[in-house]
Structures are given as C-alpha cells and as structure tokens.
Short mmCIF file of C-alpha atoms in Angstrom, two decimals:
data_model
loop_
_atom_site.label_atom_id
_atom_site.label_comp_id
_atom_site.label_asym_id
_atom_site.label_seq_id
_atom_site.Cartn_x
_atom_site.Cartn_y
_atom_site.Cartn_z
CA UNK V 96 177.88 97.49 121.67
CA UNK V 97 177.66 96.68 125.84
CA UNK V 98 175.59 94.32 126.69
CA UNK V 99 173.96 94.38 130.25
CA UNK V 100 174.84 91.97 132.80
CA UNK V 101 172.04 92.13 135.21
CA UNK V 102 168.94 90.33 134.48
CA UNK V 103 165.18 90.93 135.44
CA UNK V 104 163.83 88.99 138.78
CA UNK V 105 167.45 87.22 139.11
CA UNK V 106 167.52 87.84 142.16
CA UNK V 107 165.73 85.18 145.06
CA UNK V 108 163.64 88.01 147.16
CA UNK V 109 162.18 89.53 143.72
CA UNK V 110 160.06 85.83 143.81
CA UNK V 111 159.41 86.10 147.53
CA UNK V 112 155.79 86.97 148.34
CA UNK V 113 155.25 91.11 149.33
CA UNK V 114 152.35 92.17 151.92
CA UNK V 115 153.27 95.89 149.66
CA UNK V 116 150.07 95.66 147.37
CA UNK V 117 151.62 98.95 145.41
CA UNK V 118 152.47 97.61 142.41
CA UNK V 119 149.12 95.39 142.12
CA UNK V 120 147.68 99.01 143.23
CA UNK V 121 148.76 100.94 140.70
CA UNK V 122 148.12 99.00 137.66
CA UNK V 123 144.15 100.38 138.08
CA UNK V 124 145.42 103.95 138.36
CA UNK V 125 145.87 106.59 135.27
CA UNK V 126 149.31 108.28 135.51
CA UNK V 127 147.04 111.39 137.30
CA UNK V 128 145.98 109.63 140.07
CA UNK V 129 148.21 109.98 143.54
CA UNK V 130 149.61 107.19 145.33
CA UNK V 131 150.35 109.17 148.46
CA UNK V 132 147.82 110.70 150.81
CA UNK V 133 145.75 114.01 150.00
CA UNK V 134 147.08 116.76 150.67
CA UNK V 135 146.73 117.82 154.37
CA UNK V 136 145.82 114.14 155.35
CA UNK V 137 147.76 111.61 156.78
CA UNK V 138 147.71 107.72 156.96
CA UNK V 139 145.73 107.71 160.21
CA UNK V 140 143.97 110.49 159.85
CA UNK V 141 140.16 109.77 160.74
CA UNK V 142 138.83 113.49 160.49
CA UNK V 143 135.92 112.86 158.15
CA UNK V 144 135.81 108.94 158.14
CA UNK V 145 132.52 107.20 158.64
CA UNK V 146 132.57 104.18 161.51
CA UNK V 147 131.80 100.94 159.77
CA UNK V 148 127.95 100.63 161.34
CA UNK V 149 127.12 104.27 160.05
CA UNK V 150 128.57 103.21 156.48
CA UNK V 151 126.39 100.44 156.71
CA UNK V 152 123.62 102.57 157.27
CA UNK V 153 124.49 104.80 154.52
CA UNK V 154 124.44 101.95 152.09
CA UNK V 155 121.28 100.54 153.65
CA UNK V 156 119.42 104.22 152.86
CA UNK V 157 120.56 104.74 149.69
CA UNK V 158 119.67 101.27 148.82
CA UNK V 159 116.52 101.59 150.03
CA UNK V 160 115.20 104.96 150.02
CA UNK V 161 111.89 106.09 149.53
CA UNK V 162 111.21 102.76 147.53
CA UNK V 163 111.01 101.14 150.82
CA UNK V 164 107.06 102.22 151.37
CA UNK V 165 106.81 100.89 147.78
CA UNK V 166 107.85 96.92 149.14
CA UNK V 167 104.40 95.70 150.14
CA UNK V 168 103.27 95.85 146.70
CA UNK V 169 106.04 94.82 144.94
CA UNK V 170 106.13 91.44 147.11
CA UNK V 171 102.40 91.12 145.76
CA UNK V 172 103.71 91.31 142.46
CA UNK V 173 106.48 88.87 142.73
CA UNK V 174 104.26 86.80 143.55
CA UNK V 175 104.09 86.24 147.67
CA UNK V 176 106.59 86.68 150.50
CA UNK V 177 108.45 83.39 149.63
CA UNK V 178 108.91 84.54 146.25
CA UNK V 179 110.03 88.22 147.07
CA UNK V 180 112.66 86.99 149.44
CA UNK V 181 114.66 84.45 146.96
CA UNK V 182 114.39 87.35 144.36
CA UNK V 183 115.63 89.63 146.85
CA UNK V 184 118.48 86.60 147.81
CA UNK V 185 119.39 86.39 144.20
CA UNK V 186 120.22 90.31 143.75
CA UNK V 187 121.90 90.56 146.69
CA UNK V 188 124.31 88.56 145.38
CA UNK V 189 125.51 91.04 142.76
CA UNK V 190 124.66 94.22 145.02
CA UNK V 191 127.64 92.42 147.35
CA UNK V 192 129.98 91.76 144.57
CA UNK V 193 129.53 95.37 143.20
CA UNK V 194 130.10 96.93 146.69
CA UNK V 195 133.48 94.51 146.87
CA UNK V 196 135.19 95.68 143.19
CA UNK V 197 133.33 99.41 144.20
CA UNK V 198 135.64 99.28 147.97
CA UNK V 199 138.77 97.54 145.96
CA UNK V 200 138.86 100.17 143.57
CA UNK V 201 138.46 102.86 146.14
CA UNK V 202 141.29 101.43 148.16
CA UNK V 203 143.26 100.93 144.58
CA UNK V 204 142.93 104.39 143.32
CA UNK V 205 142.99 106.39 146.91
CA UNK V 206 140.19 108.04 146.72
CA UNK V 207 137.03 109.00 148.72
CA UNK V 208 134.17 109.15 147.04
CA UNK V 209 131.96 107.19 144.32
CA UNK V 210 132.22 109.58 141.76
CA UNK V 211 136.25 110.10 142.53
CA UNK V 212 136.57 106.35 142.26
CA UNK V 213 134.71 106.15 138.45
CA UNK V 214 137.00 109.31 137.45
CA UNK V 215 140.39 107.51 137.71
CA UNK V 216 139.19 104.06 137.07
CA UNK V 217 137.16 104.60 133.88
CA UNK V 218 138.55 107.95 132.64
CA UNK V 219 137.01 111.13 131.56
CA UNK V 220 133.52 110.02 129.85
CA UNK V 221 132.18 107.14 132.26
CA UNK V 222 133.09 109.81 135.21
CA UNK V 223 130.71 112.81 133.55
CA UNK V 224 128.53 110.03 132.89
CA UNK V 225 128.31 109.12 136.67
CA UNK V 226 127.41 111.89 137.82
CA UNK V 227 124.80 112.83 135.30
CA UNK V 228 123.54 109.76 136.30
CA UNK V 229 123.61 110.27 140.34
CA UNK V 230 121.91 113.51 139.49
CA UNK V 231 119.34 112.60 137.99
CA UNK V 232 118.67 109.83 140.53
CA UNK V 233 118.61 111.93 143.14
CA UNK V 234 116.15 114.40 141.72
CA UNK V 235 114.12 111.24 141.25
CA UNK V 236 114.50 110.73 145.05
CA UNK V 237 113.64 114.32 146.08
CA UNK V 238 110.82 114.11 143.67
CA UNK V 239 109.28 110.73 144.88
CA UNK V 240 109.91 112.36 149.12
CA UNK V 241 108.27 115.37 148.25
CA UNK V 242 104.89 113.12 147.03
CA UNK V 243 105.23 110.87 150.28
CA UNK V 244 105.53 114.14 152.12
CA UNK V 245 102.34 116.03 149.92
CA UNK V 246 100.43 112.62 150.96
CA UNK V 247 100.78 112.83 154.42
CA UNK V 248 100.20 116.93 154.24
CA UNK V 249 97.34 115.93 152.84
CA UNK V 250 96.08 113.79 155.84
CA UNK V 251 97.29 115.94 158.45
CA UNK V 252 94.73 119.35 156.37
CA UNK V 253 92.05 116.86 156.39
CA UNK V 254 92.25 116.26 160.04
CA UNK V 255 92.40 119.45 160.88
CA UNK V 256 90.28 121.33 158.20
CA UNK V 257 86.54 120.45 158.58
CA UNK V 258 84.15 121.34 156.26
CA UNK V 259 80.32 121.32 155.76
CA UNK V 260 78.38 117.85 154.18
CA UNK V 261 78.22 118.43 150.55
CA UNK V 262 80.58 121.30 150.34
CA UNK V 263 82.69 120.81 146.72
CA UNK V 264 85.27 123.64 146.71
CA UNK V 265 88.30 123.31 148.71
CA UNK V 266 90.30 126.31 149.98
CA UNK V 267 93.03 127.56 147.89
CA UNK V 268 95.89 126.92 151.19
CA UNK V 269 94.75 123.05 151.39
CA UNK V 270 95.67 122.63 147.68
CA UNK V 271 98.05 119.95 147.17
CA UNK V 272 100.90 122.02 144.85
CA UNK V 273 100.16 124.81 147.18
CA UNK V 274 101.37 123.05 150.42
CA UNK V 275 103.90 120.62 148.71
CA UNK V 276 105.60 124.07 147.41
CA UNK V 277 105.30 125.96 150.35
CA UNK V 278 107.31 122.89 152.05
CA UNK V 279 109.81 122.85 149.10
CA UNK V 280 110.39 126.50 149.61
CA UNK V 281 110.24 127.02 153.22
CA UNK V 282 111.94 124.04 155.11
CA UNK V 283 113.48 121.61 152.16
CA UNK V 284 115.63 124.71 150.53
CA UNK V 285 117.15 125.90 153.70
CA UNK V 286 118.85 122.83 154.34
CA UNK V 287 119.44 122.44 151.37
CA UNK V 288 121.94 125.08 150.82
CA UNK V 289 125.04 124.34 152.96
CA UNK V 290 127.37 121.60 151.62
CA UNK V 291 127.77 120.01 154.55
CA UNK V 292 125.00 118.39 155.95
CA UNK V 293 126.17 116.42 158.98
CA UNK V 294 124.44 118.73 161.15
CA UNK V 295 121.34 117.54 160.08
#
C-alpha cells in the first residue's frame, strides 16, 4: 500500500492571505448555483444595473410605501415625536444589518434579485415561501393605494359634483366601488400588463 507524500497546506503561500473571496463564496452556494456570470453577461456589464442613489430610493419606497401617510398617527401612538424617533433608531438597526447579510448573500450566490438570492441560499421551501410571501404583500400594497386613491376620488367628485341642501341619494357614477373600479380597470391594468415597467 503507497502512501502519499504530499501533505495538505505544506506549502508557505497556501497560509498567505488571498483578496480571491471564491472559496469563502462558495461555501453559501448549493452545487446548482453558478459561479461564473449569466449567460450573455459579462463582469462589467452594467445593462440593467441600478446607480447606487436610485437603489437607495428603491429601498426607501418599498420601505415606506403607502404606510408613509399612516406616520402621523403612529408617532401619536408611540407616544410623541421623541419617542417615535428612538423607536424608529432602534429598528433601523436591524433593517441595516438585514440589508448587509441580504447584499453579502447576493454577492455570495451571484444573483440578482431577492427572491433569486432566498432560492440558492435557503433551498427549495423558504424560496416558494418568499415569494408567496412578496405576493401577498404586494396585493396588500395595491390594495391599501387603491383606498388612498378612492379617498382622494372621493374629494375631487365632491368638488366638482354639487348637489341640492337636503338631497340624500347620491348618483350611481360618484359611488365609491364604482370609481375605485373604473380606475382599477381603466388606468391601473394597462400598466400593469408589460413586465417591464421602467418606462413608467
């Protein structure tokens, strides 16, 4: 029976410290997940890459959303300005260190987007789960924009619909699910339908 003559790490550059960060890379990655490029791309290709103030922005939206109208009373419930602020200071804490391990793992497992990044870190289940998840919160979102946009329809008919002192019934066309479905249908859907969107 032979017995090898070479040993592991005997050799003085296997201690010596790498800028590479492949191997530390690849122990996040399943076996499916590529370590080169996408297809068609290239290192430096930007085609499709965000600028760092618009991904700021991004973040900033999503964050905040339509919950943003909804801040005056939820500072009156923590209890004051003051109070809303350090609560605010306190989260943003972990919102940072979940956007650091959320870009490390991006940059780990080469891909793109969130729900890429959950597929070949967590596997299979937490990956369907994501995006069950993201779409149900963003039916929540369209569902909360379409009130905010039924309450200002409804100020804008008022304006501009007068009717007579002590008059009860309303017209059928200034009816609240009337208008809010006529927007749904008539501008919402439209854009709606292409999968890009940067146009808009």
């Amino acid at each position: 029976m032979a017995q090898g003559t070479g040993s592991i790490n005997s050799d003085y550059r296997d201690w010596e410290w790498s800028a590479d960060a492949g191997e530390r890379a690849r122990l996040l990655q399943s076996p499916s997940v590529e370590t080169v490029p996408k297809s068609g791309e290239s290192p430096g290709d930007s085609l499709g890459a965000t600028s760092a103030l618009g991904a700021v922005f991004i973040v900033v939206n999503a964050a905040l959303g339509a919950g943003l109208l909804n801040f005056p009373a939820a500072f009156n419930t923590a209890g004051g300005v003051a109070a809303g602020i350090a609560l605010q200071m306190c989260m943003l804490v972990f919102i940072i260190g979940g956007l650091v391990v959320l870009a490390y793992c991006s940059q780990a497992s080469n891909e793109r987007t969130y729900q890429e990044v959950v597929w070949a870190v967590c596997g299979k289940v937490p990956g369907v789960l994501c995006e069950v998840a993201i779409a149900v919160y963003t039916f929540g979102t369209c569902i909360a924009f379409l009130i905010i946009i039924g309450d200002q329809e409804d100020k804008i008919i008022a304006a501009l619909v007068t009717e007579p002192e002590g008059a009860g019934s309303r017209h059928w066309y200034t009816d609240r699910k009337f208008t809010i479905s006529i927007t749904a249908f008539l501008l919402i859907l439209p854009l709606s339908i292409p999968k890009e969107i940067g146009f808009q």
